[in-house]
Coordinates of C-alpha atoms (C1' of nucleotides) in Angstrom, one line a residue:
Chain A
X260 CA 15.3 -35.4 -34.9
X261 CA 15.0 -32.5 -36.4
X262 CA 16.0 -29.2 -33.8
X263 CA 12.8 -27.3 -34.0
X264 CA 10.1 -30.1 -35.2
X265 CA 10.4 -31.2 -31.2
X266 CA 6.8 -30.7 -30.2
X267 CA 6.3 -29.4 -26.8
X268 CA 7.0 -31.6 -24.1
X269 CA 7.3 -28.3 -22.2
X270 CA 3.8 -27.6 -19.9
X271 CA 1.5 -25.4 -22.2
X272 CA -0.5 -23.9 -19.6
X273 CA -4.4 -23.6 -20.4
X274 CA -4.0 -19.9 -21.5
X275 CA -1.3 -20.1 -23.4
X276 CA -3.6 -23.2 -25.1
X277 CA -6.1 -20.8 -26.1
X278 CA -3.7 -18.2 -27.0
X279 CA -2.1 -20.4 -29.4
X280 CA -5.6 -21.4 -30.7
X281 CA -6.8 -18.3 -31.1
X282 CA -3.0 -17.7 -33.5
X283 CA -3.7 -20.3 -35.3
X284 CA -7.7 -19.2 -36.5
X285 CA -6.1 -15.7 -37.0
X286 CA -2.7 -16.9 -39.1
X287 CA -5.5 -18.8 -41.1
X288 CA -7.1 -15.6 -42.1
X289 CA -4.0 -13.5 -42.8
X290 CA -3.6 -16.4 -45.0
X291 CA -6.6 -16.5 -46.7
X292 CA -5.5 -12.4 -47.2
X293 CA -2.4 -13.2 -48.9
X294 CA -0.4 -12.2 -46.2
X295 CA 3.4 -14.0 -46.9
X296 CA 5.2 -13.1 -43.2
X297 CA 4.4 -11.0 -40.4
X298 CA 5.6 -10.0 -36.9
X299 CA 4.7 -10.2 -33.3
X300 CA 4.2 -6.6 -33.8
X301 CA 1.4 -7.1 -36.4
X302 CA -0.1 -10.2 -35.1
X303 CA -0.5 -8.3 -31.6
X304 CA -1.9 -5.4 -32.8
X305 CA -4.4 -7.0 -35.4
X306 CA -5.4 -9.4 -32.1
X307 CA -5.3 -7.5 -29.3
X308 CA -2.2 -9.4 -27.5
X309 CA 0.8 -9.1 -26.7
X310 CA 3.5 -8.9 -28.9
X311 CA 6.1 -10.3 -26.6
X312 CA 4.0 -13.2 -24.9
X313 CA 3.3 -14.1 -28.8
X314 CA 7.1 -14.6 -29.3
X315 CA 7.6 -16.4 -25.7
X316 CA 4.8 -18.7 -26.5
X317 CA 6.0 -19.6 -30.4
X318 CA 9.7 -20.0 -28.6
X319 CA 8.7 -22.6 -26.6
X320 CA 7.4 -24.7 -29.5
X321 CA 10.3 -24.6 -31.3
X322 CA 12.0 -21.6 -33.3
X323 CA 9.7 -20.5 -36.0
X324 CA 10.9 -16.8 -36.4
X325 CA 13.2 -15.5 -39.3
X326 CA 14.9 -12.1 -37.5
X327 CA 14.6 -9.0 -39.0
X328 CA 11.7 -10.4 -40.8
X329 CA 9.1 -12.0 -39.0
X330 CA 7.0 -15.2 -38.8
X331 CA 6.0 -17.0 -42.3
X332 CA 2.2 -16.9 -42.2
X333 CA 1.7 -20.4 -43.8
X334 CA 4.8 -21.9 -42.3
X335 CA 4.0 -21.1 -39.1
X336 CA 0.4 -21.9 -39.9
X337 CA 1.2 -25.2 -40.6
X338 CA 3.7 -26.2 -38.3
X339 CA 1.4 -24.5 -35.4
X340 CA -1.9 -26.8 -36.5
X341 CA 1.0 -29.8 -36.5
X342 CA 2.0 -29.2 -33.2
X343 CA -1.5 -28.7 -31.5
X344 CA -2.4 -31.5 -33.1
X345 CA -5.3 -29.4 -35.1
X346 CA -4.1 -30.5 -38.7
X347 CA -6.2 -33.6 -39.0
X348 CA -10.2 -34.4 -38.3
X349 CA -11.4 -36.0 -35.0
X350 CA -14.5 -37.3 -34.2
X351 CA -17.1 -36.5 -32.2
X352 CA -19.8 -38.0 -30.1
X353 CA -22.4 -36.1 -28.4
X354 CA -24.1 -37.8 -25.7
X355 CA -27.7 -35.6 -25.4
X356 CA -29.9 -35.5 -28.1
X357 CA -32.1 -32.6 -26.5
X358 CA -31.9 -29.4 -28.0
X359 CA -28.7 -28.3 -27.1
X360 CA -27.1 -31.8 -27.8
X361 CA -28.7 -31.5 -31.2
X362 CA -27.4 -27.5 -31.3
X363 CA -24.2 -28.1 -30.8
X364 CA -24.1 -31.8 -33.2
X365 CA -25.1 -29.6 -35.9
X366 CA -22.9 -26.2 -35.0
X367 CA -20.1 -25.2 -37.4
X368 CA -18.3 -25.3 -34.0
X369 CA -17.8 -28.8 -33.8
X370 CA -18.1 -29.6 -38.0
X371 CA -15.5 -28.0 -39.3
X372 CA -11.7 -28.7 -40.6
X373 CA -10.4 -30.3 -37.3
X374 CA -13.8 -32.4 -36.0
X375 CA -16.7 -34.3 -37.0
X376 CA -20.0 -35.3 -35.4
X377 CA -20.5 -38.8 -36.0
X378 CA -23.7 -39.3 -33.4
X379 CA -25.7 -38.3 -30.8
X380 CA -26.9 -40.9 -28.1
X381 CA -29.8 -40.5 -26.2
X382 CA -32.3 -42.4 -23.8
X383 CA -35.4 -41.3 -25.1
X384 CA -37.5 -44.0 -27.2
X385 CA -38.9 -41.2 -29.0
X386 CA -35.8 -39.2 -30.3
X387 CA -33.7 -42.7 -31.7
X388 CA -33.8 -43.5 -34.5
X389 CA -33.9 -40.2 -36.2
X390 CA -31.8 -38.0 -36.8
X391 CA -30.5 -34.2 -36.4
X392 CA -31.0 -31.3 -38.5
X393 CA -28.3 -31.8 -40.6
X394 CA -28.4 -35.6 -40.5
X395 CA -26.7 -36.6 -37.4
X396 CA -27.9 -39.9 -36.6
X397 CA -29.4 -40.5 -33.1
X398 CA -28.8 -43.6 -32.0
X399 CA -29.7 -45.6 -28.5
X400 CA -27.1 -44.8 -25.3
X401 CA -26.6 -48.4 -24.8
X402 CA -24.8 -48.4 -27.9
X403 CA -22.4 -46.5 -26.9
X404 CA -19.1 -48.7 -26.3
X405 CA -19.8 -50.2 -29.7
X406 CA -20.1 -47.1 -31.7
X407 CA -17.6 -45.2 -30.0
X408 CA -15.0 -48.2 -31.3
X409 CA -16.4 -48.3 -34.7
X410 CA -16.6 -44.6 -35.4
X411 CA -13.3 -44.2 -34.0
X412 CA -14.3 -41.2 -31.6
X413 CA -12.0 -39.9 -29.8
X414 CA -14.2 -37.1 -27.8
X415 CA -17.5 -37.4 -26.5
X416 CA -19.8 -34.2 -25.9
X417 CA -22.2 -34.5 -22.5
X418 CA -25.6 -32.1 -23.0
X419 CA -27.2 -33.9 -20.7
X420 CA -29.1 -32.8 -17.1
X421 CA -27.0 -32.0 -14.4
X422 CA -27.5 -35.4 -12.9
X423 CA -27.1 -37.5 -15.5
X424 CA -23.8 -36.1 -16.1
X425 CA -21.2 -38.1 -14.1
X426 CA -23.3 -41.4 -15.4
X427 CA -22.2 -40.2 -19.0
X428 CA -18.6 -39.3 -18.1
X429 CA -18.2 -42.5 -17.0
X430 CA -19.7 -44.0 -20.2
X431 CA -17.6 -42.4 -22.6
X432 CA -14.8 -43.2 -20.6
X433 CA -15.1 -46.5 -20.2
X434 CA -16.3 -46.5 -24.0
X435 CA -12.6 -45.2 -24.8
X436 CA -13.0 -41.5 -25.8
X437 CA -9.8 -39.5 -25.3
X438 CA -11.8 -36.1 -24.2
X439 CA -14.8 -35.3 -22.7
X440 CA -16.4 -31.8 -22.6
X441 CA -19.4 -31.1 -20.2
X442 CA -21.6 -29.1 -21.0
X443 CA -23.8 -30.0 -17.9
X444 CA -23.7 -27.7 -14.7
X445 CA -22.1 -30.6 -12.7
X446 CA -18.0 -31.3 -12.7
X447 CA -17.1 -34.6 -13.5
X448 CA -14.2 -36.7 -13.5
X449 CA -11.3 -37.1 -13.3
X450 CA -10.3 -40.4 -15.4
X451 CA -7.5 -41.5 -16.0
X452 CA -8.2 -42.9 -18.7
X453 CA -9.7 -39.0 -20.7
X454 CA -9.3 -35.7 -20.2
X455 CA -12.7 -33.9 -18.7
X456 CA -12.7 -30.4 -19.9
X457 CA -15.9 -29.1 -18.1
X458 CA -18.1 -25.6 -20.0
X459 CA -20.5 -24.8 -17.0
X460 CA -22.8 -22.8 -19.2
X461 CA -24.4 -21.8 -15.8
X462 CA -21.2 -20.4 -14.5
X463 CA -20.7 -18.8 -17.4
X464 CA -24.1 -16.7 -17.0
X465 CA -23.5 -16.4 -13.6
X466 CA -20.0 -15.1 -13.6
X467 CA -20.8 -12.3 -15.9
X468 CA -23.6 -11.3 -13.6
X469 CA -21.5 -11.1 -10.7
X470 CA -19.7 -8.4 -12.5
X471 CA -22.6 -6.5 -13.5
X472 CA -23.5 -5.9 -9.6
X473 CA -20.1 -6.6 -7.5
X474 CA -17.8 -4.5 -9.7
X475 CA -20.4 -2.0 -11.3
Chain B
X9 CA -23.4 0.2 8.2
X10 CA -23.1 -3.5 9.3
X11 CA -19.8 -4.7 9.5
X12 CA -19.7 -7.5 7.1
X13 CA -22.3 -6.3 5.0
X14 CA -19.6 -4.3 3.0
X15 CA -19.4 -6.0 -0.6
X16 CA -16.6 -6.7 -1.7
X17 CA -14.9 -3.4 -3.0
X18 CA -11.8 -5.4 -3.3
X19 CA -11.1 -6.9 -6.9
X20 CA -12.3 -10.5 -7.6
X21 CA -10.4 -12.4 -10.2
X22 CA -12.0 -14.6 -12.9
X23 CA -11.1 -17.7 -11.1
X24 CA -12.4 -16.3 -7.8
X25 CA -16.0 -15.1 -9.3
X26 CA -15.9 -18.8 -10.5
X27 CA -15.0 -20.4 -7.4
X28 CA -17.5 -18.4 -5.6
X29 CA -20.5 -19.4 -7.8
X30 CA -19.4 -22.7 -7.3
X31 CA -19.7 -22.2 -3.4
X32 CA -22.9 -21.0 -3.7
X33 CA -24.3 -24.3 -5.5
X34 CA -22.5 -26.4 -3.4
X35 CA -24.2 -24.5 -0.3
X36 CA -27.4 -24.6 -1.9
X37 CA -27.1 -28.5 -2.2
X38 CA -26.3 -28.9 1.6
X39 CA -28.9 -26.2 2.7
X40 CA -31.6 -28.8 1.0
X41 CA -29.6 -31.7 2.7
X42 CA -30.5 -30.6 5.7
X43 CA -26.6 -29.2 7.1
X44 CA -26.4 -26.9 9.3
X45 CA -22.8 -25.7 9.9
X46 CA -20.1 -26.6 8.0
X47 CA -16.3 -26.3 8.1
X48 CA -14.0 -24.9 5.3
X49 CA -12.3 -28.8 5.4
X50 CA -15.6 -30.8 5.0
X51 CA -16.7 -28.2 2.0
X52 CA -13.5 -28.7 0.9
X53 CA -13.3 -32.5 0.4
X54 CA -17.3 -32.8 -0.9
X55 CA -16.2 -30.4 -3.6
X56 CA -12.6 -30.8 -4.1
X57 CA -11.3 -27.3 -3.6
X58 CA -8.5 -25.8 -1.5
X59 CA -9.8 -25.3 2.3
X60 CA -7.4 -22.3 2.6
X61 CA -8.4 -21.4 -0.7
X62 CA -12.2 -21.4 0.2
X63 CA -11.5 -19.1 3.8
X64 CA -9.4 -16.5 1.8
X65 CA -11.9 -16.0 -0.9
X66 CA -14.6 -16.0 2.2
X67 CA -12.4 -14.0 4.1
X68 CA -12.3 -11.3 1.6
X69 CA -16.2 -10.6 1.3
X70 CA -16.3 -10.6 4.8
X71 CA -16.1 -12.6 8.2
X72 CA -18.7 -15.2 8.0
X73 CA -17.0 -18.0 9.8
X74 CA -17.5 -18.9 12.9
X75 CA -14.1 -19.9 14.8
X76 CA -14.2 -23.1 16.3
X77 CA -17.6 -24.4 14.2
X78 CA -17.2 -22.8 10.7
X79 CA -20.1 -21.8 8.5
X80 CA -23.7 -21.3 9.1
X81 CA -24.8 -23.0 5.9
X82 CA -27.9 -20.9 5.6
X83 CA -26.7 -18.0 6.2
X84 CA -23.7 -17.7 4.4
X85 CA -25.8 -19.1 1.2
X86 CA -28.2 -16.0 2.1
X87 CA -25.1 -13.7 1.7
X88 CA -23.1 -14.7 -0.7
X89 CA -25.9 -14.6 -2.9
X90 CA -26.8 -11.2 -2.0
X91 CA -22.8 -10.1 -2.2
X92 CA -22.1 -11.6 -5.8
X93 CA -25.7 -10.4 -6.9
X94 CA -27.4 -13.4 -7.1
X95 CA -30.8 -13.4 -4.9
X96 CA -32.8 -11.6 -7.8
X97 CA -33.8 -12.7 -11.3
X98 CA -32.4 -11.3 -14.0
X99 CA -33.8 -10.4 -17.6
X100 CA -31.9 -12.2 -20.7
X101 CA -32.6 -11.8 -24.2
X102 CA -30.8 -14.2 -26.5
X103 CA -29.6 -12.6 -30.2
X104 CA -29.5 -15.6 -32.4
X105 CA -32.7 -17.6 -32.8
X106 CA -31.0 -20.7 -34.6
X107 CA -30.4 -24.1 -33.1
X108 CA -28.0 -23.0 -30.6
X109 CA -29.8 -19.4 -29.6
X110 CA -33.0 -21.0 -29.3
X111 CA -31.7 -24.0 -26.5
X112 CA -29.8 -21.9 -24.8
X113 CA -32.8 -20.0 -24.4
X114 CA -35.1 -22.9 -23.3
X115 CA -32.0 -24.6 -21.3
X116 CA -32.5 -25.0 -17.5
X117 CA -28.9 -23.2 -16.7
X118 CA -30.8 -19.3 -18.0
X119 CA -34.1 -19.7 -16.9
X120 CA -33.2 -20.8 -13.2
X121 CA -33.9 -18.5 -10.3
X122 CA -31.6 -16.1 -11.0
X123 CA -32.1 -15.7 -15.1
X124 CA -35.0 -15.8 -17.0
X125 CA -34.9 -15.7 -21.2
X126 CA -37.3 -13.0 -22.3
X127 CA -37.0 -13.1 -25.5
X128 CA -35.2 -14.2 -28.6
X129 CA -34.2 -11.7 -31.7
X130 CA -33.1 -12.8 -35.6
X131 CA -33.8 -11.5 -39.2
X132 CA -34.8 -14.5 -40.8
X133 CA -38.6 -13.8 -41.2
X134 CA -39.3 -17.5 -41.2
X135 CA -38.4 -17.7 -37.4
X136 CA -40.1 -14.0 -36.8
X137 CA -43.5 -13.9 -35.1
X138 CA -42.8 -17.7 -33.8
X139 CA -42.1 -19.1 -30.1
X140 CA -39.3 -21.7 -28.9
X141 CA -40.0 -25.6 -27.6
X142 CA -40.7 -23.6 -24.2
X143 CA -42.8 -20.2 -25.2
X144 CA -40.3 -17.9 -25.8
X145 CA -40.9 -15.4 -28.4
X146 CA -39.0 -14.8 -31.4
X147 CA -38.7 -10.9 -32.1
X148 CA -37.5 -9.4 -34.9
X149 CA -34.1 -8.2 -34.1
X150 CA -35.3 -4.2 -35.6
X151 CA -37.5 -4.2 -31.8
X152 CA -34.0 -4.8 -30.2
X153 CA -33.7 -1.7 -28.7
X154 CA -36.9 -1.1 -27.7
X155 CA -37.5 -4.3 -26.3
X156 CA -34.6 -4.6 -24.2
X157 CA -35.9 -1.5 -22.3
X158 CA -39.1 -3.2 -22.0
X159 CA -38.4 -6.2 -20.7
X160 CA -35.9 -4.3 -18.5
X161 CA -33.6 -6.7 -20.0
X162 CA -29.6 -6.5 -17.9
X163 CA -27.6 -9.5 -20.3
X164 CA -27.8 -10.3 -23.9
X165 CA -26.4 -13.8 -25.1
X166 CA -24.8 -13.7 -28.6
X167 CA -25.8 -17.4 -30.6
X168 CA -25.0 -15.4 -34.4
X169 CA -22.7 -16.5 -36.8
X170 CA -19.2 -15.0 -36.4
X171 CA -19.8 -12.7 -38.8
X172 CA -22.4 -11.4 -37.4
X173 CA -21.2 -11.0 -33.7
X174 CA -19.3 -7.9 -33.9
X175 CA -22.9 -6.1 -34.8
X176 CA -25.5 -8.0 -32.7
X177 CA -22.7 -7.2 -29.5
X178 CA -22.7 -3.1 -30.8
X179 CA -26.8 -3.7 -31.0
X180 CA -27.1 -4.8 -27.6
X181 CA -24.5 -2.6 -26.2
X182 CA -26.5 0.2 -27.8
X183 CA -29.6 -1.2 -26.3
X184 CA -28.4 -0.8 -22.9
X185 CA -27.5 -4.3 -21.8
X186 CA -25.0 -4.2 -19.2
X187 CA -23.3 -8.0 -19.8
X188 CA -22.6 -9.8 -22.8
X189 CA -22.2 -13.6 -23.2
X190 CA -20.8 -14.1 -26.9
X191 CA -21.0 -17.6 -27.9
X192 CA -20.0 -16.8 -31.6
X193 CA -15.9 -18.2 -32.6
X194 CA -15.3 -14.3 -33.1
X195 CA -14.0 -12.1 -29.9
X196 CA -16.5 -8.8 -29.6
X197 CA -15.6 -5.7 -27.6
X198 CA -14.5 -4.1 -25.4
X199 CA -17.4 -1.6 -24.7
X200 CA -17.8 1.1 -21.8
X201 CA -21.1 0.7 -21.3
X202 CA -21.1 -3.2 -21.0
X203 CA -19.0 -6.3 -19.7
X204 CA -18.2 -9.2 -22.5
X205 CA -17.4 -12.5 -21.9
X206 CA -16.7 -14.5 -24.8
X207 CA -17.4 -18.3 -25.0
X208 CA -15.8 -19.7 -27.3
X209 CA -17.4 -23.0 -28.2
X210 CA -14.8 -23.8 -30.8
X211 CA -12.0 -22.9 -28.5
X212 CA -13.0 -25.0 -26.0
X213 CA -13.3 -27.8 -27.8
X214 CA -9.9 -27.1 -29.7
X215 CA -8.1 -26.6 -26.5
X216 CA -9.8 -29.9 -25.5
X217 CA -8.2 -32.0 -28.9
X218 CA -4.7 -30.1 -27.7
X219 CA -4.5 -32.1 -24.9
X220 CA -5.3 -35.3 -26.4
X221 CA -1.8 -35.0 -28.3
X222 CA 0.5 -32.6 -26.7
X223 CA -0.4 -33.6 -23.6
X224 CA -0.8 -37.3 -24.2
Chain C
dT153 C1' 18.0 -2.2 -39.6
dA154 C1' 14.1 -4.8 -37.9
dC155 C1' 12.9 -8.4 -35.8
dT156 C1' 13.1 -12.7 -32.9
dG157 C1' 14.4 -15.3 -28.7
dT158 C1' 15.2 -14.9 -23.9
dG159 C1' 17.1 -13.8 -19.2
dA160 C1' 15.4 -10.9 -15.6
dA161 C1' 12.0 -8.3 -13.3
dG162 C1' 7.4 -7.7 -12.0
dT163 C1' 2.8 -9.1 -10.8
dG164 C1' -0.8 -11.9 -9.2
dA165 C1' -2.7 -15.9 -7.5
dT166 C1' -2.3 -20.1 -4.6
dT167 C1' -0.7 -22.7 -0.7
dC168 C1' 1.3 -23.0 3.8
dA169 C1' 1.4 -22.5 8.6
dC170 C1' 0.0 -20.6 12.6
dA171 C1' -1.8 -16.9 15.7
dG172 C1' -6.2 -15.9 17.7
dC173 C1' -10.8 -16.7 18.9
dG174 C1' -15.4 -19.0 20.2
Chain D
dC54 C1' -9.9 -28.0 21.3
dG55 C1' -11.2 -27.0 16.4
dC56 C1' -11.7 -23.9 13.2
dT57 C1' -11.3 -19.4 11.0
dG58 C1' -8.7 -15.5 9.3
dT59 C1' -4.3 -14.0 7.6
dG60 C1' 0.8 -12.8 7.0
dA61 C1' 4.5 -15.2 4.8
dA62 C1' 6.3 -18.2 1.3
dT63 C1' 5.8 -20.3 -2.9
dC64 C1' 4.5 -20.8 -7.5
dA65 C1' 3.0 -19.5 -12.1
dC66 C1' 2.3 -16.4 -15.5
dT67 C1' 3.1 -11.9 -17.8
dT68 C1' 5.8 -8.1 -19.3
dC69 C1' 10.0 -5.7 -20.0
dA70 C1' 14.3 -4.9 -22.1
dC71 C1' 17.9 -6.2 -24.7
dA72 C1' 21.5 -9.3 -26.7
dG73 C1' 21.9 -11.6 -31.0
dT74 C1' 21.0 -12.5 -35.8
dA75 C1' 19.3 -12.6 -40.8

DNA sequence: TACTGTGAAGTGATTCACAGCG
DNA sequence: CGCTGTGAATCACTTCACAGTA
């Protein structure tokens, strides 16, 4: 009920997602500085954006601004981690215990304030059982509908081959996750049931070589 | 000379370059299927994309279609990779021998026909003088320079700490790399002499956790 | 005064619909 | 006849410019 705690039931488009992310990590450093307000101005220059798709994108959250002064660093922070849903810990599954399974298990990426890697699953006789670098247990892939429940995970990792990918989409779907990200150079989805979020790390390699030879 | 040799002086967008490599994969899979024409509808369908969308961003590199058929699967494979640079092999070196840098560098998605991981660089002396799972060699990352010219080496992948990104992106740039692919939480750039394209690992999994409340 | 919030204008990408060709 | 190539229409996002307010 209150006028500007309404969260947006407005479409956030999948930039202005990433924008907003990328405020948040950079309103937790001002913070860190000691920085009490700042503006749109500031934040833009400090960030290279834009000062004015800053403001649009805070407006449609709600009204966070004080005029003639600016936006209240740990305020907004706050309110901003609310709203994205960012200001508690989720966890994490990782399905691929191979070596970027286990890379990304044990990253600061996926460990820090907002998400937790509970497990990794694998197939492989000789990997369960043990665990991660930094103590990640690695447990069988037919577990996975159990643990998911009792771990509470509400996102599941794929690092697995390209082929085996769709098989664990479907997994962690029908395990319950929330949100998948694929890591594996083959799209999967959609469920209805989970969003599929998919990192091609191919395409990624690829797209920046198109660059160096179709617009060099 | 040839009429529809002429690359693509036009400008590709991100989501164009993406779509494209996409194509290419997908017309790899049906060239080892066996296909031997195919129309913009049936490519279309098998990969969910637009059809109109897949003739304009075909259309713009050059006539390939053939009215009344559609594609020579073969052949447009053949030129498309030539067009967006992707018949040759590339040299990668990966700055970052950690967990992440070093399964990146042994991952199937860069060492595939068109990528192949020369090297990996770090300071930690412990690492120094070793090899990754697959035989890569850890350099020390002093040799940077130097070794980048000798392996003739075009893209440098950042796996550092975010602290450390800003530098090992000036390193490479000052090496003579002509991509980036920054997988550090940190945005790096812009340089002249090279094109960055920033992973974000963190981001993406953030902007994954968004959707799971403001968009549920 | 200095700044936000926002309607309006501008830009670019996507989709449609069909003319034109093999 | 079937399919490509493409101008026109639509849609979404970004940027501008300024009214409104602490």
């Amino acid at each position: 009920m209150t006028p500007a705690a309404r969260p947006g039931r407005e479409h956030l488009s999948e930039a202005a997602v990433l924008r907003l992310s990328l405020l948040l990590r950079s309103l937790a450093r001002l913070e860190e500085d000691g920085t009490d307000t700042v503006s749109s101005q500031a934040l833009a220059q400090r960030f290279g954006m834009n000062a004015a798709q800053i403001r649009k994108d805070l407006a449609n959250l709600g009204e966070f601004g004080v005029r003639g002064l600016g936006y209240r660093v740990a305020d907004l922070r706050a309110r901003l981690a609310s709203i994205l849903g960012l200001d508690r810990t989720r966890v994490v599954v990782v399905v691929g215990a191979g070596h970027l399974g286990q890379a990304l298990a044990d990253s600061g990426s996926f460990n820090g304030a907002s998400f937790r890697v509970a497990a990794l699953f694998d197939v492989d006789e000789r990997v369960v059982g043990g665990r991660s670098r930094t103590g990640v247990p690695i447990l069988h892939a037919g577990t996975l509908p159990s643990s998911v429940a009792s771990f509470g995970a509400e996102i599941g990792v794929i690092a697995v081959p390209a082929e085996s990918a769709a098989a664990a989409a479907a997994d962690l779907a029908a395990a319950g996750v929330k949100g998948i990200l694929n890591f594996a150079p083959a799209s999967v989805g959609p469920f209805a049931s989970a969003t599929v979020k998919n990192v091609d790390l191919t395409l990624c390699l690829e797209s920046l070589a198109v660059r160096l030879s179709a617009a060099g």
